[in-house]
JSON list of C-alpha atoms and ligand atoms in Angstrom, two decimals:
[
{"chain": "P", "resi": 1, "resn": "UNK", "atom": "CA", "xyz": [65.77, 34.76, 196.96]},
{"chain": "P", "resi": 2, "resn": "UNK", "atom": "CA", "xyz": [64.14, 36.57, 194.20]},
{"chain": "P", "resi": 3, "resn": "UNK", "atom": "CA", "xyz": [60.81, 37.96, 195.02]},
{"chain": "P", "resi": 4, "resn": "UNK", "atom": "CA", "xyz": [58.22, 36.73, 191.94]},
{"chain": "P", "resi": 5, "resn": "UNK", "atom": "CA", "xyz": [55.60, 39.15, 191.97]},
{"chain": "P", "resi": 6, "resn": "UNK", "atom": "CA", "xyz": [53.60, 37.58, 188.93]},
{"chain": "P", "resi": 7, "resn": "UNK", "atom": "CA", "xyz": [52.64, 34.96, 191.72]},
{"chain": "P", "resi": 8, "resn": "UNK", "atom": "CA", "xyz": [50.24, 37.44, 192.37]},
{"chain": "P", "resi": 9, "resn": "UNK", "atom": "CA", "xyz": [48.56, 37.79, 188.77]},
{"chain": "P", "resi": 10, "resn": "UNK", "atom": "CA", "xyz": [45.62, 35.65, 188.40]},
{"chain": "P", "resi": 11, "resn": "UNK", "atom": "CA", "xyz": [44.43, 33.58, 185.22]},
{"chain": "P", "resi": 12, "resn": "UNK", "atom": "CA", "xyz": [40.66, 34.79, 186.27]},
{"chain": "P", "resi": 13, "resn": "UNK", "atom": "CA", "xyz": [38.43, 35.71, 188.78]},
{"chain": "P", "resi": 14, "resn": "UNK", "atom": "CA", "xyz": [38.13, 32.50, 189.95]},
{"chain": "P", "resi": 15, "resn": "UNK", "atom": "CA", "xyz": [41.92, 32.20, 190.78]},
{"chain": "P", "resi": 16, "resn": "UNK", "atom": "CA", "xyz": [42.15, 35.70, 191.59]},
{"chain": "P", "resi": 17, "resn": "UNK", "atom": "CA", "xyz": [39.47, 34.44, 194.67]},
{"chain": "P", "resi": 18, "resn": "UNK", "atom": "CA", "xyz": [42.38, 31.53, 195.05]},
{"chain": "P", "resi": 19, "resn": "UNK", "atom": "CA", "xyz": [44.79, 34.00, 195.60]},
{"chain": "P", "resi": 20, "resn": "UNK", "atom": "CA", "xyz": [43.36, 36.42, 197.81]},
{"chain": "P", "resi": 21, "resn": "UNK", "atom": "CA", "xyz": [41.91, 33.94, 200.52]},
{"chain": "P", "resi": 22, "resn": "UNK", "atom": "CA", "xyz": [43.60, 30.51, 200.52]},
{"chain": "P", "resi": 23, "resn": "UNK", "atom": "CA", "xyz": [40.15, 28.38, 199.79]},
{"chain": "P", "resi": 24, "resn": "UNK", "atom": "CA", "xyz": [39.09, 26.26, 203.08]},
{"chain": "P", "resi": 25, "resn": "UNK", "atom": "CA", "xyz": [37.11, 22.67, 201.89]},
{"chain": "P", "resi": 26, "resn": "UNK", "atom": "CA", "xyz": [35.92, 22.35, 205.24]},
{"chain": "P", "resi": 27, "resn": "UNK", "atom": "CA", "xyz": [34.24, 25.96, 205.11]},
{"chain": "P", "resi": 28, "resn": "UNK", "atom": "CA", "xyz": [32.49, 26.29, 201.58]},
{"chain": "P", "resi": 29, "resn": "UNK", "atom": "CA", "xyz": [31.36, 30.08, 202.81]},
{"chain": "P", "resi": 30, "resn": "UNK", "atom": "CA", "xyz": [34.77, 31.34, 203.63]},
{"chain": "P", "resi": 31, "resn": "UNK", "atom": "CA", "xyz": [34.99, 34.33, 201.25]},
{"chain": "P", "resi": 32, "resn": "UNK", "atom": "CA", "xyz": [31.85, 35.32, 202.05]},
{"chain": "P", "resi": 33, "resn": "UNK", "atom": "CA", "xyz": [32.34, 35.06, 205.77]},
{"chain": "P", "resi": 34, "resn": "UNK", "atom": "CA", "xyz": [35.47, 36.34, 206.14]},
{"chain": "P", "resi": 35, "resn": "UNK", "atom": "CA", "xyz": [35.18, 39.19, 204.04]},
{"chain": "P", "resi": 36, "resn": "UNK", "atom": "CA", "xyz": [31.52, 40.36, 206.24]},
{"chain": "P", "resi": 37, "resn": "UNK", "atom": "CA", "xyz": [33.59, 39.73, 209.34]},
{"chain": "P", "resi": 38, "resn": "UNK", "atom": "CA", "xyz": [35.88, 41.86, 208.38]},
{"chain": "P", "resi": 39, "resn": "UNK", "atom": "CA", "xyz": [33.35, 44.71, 206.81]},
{"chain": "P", "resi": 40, "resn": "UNK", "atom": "CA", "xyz": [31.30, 44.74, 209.93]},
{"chain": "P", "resi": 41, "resn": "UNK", "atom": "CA", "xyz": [34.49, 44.80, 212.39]},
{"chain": "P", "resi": 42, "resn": "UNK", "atom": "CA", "xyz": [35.41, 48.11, 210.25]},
{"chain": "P", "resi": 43, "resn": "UNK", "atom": "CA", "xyz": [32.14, 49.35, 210.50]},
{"chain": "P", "resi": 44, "resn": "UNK", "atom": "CA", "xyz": [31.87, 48.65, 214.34]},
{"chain": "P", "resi": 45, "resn": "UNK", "atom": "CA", "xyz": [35.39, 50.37, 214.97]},
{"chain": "P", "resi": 46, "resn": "UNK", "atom": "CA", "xyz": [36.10, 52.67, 212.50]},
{"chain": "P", "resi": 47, "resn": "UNK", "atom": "CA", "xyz": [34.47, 55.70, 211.67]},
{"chain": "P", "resi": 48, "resn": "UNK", "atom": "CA", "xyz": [33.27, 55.09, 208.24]},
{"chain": "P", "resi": 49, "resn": "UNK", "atom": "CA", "xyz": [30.55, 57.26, 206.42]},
{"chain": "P", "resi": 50, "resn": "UNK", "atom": "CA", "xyz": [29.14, 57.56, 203.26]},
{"chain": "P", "resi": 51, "resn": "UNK", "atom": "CA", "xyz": [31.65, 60.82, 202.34]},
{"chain": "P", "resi": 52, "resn": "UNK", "atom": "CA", "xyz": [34.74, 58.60, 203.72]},
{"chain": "P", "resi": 53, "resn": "UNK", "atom": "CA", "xyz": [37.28, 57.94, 201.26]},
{"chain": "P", "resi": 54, "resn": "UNK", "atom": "CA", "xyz": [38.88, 54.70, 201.77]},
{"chain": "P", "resi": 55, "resn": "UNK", "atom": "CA", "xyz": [42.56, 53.62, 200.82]},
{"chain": "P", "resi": 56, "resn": "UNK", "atom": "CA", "xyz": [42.46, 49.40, 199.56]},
{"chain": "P", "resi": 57, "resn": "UNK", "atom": "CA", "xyz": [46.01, 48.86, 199.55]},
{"chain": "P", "resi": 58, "resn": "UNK", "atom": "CA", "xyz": [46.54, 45.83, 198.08]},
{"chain": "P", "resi": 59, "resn": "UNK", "atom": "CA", "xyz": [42.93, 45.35, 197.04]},
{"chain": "P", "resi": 60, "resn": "UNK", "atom": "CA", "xyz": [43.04, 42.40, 194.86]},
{"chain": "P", "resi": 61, "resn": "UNK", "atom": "CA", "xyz": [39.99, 41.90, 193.10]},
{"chain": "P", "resi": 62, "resn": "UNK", "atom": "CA", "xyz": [37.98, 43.81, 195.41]},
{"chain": "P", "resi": 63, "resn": "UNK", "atom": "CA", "xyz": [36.26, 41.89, 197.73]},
{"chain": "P", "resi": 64, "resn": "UNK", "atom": "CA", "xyz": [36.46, 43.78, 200.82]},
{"chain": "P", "resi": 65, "resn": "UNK", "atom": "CA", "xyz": [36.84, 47.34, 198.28]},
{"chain": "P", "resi": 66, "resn": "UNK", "atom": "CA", "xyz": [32.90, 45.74, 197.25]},
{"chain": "P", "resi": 67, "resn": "UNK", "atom": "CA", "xyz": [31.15, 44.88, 200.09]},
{"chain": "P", "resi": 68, "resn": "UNK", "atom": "CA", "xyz": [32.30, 47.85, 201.84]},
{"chain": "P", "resi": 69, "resn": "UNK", "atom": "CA", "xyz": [30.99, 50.17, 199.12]},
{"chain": "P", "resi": 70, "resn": "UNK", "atom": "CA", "xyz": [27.54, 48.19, 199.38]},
{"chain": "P", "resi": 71, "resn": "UNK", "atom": "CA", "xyz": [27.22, 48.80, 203.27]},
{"chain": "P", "resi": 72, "resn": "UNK", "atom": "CA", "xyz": [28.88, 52.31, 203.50]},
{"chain": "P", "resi": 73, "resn": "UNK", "atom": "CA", "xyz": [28.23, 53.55, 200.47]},
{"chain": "P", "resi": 74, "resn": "UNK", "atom": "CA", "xyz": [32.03, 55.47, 200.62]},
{"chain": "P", "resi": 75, "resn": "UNK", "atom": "CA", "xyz": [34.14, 55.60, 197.96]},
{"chain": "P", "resi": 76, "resn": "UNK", "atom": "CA", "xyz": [37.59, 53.71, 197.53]},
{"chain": "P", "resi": 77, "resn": "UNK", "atom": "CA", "xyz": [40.72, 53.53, 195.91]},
{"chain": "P", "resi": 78, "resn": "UNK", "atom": "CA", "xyz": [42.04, 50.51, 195.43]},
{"chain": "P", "resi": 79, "resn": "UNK", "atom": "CA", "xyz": [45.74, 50.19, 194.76]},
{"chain": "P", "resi": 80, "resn": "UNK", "atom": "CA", "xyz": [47.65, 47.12, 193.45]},
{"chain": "P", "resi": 81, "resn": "UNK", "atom": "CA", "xyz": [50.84, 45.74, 191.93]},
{"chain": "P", "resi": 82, "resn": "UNK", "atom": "CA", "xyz": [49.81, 43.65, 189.81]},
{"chain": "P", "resi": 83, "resn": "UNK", "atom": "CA", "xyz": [47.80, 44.62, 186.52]},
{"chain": "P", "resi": 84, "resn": "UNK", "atom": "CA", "xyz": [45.63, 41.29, 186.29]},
{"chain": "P", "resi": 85, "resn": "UNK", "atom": "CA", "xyz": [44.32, 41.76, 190.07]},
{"chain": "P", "resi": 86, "resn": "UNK", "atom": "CA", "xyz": [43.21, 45.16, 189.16]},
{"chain": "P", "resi": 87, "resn": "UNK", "atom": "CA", "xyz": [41.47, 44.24, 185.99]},
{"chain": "P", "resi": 88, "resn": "UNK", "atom": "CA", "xyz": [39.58, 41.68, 187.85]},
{"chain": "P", "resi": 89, "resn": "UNK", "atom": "CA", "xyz": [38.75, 44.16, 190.81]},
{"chain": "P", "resi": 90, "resn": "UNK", "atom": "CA", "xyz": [37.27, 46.74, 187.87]},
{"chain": "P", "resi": 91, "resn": "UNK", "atom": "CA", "xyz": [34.70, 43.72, 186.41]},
{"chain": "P", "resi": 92, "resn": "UNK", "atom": "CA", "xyz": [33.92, 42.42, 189.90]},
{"chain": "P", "resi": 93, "resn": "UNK", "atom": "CA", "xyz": [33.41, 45.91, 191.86]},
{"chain": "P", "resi": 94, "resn": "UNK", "atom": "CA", "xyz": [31.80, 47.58, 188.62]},
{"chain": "P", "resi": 95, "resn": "UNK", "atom": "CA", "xyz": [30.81, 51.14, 190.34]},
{"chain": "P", "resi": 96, "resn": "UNK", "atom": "CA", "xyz": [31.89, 54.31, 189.84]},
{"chain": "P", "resi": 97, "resn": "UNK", "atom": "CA", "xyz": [32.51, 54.58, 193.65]},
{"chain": "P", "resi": 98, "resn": "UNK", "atom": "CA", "xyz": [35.68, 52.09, 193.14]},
{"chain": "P", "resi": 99, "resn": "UNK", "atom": "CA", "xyz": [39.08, 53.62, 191.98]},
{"chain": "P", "resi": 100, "resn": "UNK", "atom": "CA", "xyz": [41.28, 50.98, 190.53]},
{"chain": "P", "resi": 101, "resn": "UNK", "atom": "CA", "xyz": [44.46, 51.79, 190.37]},
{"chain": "P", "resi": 102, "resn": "UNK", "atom": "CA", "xyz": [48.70, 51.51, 190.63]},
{"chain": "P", "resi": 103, "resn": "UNK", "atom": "CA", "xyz": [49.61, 54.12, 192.77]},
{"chain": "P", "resi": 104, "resn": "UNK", "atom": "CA", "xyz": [47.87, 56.23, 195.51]},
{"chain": "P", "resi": 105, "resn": "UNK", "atom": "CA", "xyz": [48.70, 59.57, 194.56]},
{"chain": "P", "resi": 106, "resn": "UNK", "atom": "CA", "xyz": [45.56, 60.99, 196.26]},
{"chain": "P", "resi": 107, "resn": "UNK", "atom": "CA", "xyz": [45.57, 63.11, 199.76]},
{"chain": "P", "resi": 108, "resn": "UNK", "atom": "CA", "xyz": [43.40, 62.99, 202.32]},
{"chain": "P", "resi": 109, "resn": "UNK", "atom": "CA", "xyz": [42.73, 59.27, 202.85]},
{"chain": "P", "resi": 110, "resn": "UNK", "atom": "CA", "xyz": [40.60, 59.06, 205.84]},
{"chain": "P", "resi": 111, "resn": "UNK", "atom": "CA", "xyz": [40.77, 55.46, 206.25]},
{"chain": "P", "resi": 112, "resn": "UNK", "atom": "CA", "xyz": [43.79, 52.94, 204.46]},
{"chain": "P", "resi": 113, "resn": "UNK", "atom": "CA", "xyz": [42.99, 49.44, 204.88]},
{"chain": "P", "resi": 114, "resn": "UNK", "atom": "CA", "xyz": [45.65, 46.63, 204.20]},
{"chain": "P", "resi": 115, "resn": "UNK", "atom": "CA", "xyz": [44.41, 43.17, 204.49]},
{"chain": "P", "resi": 116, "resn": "UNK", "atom": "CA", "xyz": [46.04, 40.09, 203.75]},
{"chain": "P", "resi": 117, "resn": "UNK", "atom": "CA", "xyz": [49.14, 42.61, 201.88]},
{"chain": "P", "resi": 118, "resn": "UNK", "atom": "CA", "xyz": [51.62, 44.19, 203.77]},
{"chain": "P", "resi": 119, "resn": "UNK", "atom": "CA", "xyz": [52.89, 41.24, 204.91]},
{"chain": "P", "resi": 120, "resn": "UNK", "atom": "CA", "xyz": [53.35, 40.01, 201.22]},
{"chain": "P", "resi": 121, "resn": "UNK", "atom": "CA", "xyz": [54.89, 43.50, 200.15]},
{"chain": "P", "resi": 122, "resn": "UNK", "atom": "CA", "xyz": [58.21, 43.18, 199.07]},
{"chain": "P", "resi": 123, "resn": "UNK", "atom": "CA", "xyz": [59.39, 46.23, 200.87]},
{"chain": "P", "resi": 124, "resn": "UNK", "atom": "CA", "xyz": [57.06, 46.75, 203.59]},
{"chain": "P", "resi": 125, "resn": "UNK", "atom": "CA", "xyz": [58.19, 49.82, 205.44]},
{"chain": "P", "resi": 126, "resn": "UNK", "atom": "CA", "xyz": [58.07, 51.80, 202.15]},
{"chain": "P", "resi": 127, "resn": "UNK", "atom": "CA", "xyz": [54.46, 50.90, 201.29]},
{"chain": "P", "resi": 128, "resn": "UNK", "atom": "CA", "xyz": [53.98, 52.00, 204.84]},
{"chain": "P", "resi": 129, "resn": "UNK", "atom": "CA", "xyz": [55.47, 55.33, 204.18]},
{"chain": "P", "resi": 130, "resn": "UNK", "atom": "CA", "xyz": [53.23, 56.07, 201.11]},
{"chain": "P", "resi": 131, "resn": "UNK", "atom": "CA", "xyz": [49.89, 55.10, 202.93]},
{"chain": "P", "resi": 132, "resn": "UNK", "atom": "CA", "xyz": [51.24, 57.67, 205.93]},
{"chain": "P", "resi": 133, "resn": "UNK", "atom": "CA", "xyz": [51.79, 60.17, 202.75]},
{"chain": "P", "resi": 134, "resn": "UNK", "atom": "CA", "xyz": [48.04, 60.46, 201.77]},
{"chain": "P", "resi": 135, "resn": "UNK", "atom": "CA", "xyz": [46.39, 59.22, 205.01]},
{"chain": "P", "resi": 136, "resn": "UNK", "atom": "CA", "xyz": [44.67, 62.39, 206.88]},
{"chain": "P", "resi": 137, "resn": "UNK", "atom": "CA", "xyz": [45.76, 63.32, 210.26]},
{"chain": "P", "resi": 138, "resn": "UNK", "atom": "CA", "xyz": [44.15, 61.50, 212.79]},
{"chain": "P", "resi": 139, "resn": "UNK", "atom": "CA", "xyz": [43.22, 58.72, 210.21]},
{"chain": "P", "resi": 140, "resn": "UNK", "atom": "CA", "xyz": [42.90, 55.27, 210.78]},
{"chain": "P", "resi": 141, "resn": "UNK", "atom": "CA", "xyz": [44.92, 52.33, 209.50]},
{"chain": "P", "resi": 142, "resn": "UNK", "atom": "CA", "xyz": [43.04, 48.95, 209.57]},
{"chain": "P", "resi": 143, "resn": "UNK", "atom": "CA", "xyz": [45.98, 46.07, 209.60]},
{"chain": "P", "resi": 144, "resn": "UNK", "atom": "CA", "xyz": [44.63, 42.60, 208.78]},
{"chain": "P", "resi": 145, "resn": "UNK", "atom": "CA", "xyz": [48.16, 40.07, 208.58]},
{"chain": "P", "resi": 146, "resn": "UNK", "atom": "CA", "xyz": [48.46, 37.08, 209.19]},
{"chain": "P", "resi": 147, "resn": "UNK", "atom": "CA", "xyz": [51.54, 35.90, 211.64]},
{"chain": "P", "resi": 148, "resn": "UNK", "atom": "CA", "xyz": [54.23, 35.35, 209.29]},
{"chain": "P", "resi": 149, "resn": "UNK", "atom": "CA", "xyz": [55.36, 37.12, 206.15]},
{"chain": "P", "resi": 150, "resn": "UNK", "atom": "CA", "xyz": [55.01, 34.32, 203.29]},
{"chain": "P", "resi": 151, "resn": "UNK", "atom": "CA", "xyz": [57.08, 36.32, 200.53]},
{"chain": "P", "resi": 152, "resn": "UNK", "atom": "CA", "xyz": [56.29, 34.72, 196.94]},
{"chain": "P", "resi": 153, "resn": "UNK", "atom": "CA", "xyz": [59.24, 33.06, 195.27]},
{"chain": "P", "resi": 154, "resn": "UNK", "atom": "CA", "xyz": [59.49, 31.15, 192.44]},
{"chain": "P", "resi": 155, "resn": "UNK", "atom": "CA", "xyz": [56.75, 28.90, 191.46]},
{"chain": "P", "resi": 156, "resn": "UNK", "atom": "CA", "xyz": [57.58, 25.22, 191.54]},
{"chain": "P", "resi": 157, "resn": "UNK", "atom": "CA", "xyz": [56.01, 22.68, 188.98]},
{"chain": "P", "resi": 158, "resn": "UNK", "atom": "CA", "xyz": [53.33, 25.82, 188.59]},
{"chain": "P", "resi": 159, "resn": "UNK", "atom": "CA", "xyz": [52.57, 25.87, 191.92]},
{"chain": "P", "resi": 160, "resn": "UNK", "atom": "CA", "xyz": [53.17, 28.84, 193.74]},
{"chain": "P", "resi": 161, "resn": "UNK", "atom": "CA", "xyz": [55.79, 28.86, 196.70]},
{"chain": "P", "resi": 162, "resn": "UNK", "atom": "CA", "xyz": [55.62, 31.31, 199.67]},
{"chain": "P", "resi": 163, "resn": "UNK", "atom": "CA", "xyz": [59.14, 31.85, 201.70]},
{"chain": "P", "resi": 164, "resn": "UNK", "atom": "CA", "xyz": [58.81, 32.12, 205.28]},
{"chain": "P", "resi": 165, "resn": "UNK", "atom": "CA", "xyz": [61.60, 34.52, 206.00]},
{"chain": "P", "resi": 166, "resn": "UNK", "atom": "CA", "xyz": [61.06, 34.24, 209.61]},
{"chain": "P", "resi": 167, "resn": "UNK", "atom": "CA", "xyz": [60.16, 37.98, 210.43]},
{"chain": "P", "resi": 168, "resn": "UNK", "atom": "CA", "xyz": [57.39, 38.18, 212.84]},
{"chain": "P", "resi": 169, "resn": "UNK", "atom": "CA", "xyz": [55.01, 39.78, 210.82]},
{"chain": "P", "resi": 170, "resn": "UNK", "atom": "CA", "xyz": [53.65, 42.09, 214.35]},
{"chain": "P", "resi": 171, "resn": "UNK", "atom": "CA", "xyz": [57.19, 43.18, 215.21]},
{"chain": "P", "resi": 172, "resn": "UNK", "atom": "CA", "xyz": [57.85, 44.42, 211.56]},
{"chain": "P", "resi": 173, "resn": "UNK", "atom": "CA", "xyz": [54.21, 46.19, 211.45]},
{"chain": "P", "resi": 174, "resn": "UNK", "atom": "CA", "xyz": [54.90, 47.52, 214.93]},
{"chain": "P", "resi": 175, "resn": "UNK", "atom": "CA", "xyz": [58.63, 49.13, 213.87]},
{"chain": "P", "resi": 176, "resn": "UNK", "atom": "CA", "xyz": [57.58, 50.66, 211.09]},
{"chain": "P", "resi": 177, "resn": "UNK", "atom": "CA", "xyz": [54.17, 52.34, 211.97]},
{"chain": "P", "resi": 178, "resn": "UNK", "atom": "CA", "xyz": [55.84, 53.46, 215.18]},
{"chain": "P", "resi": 179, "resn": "UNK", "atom": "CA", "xyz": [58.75, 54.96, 213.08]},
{"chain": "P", "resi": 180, "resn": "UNK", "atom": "CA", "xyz": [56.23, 57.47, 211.34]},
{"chain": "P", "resi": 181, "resn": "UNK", "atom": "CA", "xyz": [53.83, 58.12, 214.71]},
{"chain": "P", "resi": 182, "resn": "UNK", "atom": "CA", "xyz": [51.49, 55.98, 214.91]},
{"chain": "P", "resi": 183, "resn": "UNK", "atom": "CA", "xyz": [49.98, 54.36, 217.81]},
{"chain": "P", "resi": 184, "resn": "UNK", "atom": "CA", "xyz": [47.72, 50.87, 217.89]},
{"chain": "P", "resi": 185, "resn": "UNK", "atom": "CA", "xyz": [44.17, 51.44, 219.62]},
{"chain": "P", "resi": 186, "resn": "UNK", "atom": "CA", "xyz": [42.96, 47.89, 219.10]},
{"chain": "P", "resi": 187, "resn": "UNK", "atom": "CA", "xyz": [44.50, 44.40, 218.10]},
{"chain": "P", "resi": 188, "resn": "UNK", "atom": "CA", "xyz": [45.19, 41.20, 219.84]},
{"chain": "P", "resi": 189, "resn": "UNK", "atom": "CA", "xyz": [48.83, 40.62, 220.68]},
{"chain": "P", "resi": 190, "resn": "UNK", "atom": "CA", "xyz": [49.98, 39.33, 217.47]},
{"chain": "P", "resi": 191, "resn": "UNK", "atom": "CA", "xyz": [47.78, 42.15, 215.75]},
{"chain": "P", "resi": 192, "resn": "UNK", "atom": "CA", "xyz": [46.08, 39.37, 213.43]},
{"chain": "P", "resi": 193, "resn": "UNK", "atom": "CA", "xyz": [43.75, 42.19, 212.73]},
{"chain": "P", "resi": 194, "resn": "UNK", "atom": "CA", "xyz": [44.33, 45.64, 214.43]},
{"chain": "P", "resi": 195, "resn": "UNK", "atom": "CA", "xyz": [43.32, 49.45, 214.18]},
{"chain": "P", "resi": 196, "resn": "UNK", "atom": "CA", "xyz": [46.32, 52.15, 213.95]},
{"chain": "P", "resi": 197, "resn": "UNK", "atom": "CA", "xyz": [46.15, 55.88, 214.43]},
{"chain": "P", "resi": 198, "resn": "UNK", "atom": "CA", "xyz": [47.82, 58.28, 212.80]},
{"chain": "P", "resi": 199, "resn": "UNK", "atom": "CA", "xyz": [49.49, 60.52, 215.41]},
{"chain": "D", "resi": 201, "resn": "LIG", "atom": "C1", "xyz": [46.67, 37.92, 199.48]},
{"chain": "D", "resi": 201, "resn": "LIG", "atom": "S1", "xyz": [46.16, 39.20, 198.39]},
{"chain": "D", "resi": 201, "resn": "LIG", "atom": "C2", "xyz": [44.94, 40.05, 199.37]},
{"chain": "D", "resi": 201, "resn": "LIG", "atom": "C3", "xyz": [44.03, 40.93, 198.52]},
{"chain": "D", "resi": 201, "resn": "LIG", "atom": "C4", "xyz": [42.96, 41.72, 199.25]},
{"chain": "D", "resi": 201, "resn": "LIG", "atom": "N1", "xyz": [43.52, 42.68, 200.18]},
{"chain": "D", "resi": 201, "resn": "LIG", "atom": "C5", "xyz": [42.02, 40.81, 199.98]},
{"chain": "D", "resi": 201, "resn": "LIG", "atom": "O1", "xyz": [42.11, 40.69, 201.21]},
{"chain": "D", "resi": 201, "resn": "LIG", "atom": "O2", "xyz": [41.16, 40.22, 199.32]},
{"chain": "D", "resi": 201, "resn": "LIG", "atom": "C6", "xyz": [47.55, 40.31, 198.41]},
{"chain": "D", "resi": 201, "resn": "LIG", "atom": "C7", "xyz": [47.45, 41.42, 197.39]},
{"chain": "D", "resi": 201, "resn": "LIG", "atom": "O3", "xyz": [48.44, 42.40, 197.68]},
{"chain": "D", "resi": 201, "resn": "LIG", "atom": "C8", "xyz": [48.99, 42.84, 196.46]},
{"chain": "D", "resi": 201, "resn": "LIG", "atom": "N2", "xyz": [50.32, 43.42, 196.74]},
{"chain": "D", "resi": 201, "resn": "LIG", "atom": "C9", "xyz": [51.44, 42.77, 197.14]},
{"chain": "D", "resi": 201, "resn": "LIG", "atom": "N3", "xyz": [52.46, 43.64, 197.27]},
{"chain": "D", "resi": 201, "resn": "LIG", "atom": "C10", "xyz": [51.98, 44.86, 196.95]},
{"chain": "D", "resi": 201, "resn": "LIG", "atom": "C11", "xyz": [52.54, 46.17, 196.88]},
{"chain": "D", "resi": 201, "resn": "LIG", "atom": "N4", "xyz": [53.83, 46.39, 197.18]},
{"chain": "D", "resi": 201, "resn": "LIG", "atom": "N5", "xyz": [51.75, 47.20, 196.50]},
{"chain": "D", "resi": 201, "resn": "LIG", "atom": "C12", "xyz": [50.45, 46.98, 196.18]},
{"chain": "D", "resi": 201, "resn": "LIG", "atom": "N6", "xyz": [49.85, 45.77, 196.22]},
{"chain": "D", "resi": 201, "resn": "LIG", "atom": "C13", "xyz": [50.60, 44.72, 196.60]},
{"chain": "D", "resi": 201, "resn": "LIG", "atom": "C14", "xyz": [49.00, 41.61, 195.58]},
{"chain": "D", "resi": 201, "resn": "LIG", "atom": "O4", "xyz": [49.11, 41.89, 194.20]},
{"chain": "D", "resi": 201, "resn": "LIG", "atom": "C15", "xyz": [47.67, 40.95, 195.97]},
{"chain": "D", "resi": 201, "resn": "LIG", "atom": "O5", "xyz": [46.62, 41.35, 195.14]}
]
């Protein structure tokens, strides 16, 4: 099954909002909501100052890379496959603490946070070997995934189709942190959302 990338490149920032958090009619605040939640959880568990320099992999258009720049003040690089996403993320973030880019070349992450994208990568265990590359020792990795992988293949009729592949999205995340020494300090069992440390 070929994996179609491009399912990720929106037509503007109001699809690029589409993409990033499936849209809820029964919960007009959503985005909002669930981008806060997951801002203050960070906060609340991770230490995060004003000098930290965050990792967005996968950043999208920068929702979490925004809000987390307003409240901490740190700064962030936000890395992304596909060109569109990031061109959104530069209009909608628009501060010269946000780092839009490709790759992550940079060392000394202190904190990498991957929400809503590993488990869309289309080779997961090497993404997770470049964010151990430039993430500080004793850094934190802040997991957000849902339970199942939902690869994107191609589009039917326009619409876009996600595969289940049937890999438990914890067991894969589990494997492959383990693999390069990390350790989990806080999730629920199927580590919907769950803090990693760098070992
Ligand atoms: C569902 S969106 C989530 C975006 C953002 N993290 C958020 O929560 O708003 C997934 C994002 O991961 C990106 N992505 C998927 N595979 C990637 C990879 N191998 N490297 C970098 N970004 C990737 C996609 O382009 C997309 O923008």
């Amino acid at each position: 099954m070929k994996y179609h990338k491009e399912t990720f490149d929106p037509l503007n920032l109001a699809h690029a909002k589409d993409i990033v958090l499936v849209p809820d009619p029964t919960r007009p605040h959503k985005f909002a909501e669930e981008t806060d939640h997951l801002v203050e959880f960070m906060i609340k568990n991770v230490p995060l100052i004003q000098s930290s320099i965050v990792l967005d992999f996968g950043c999208g258009m920068g929702r979490v890379a925004k809000r987390l720049i307003e409240r901490v003040g740190c700064k962030v690089i936000g890395v992304d496959i596909s060109a569109g996403m990031l061109h959104e993320a530069q209009k909608y973030v628009s501060d010269g603490r946000f780092n839009p880019k490709f790759n992550h070349h940079e060392q000394n992450i202190d904190i990498a946070l991957a929400a809503f994208a590993l488990q869309h990568a289309e080779k997961p265990e090497e993404e997770i070997k470049k964010i151990n590359s430039v993430l500080k020792p004793g850094g934190t990795v802040v997991l957000l995934n849902e339970p199942a992988r939902y690869v994107p293949t191609e589009p039917k009729n326009g619409m876009a189709v996600w595969h289940d592949d049937g890999i438990k999205v914890s067991d894969l995340m589990t494997k492959h942190f383990s693999l390069v020494g990390y350790y989990p300090y806080l999730g629920n069992h199927n580590q919907i959302l769950s803090l990693w440390k760098k070992g």
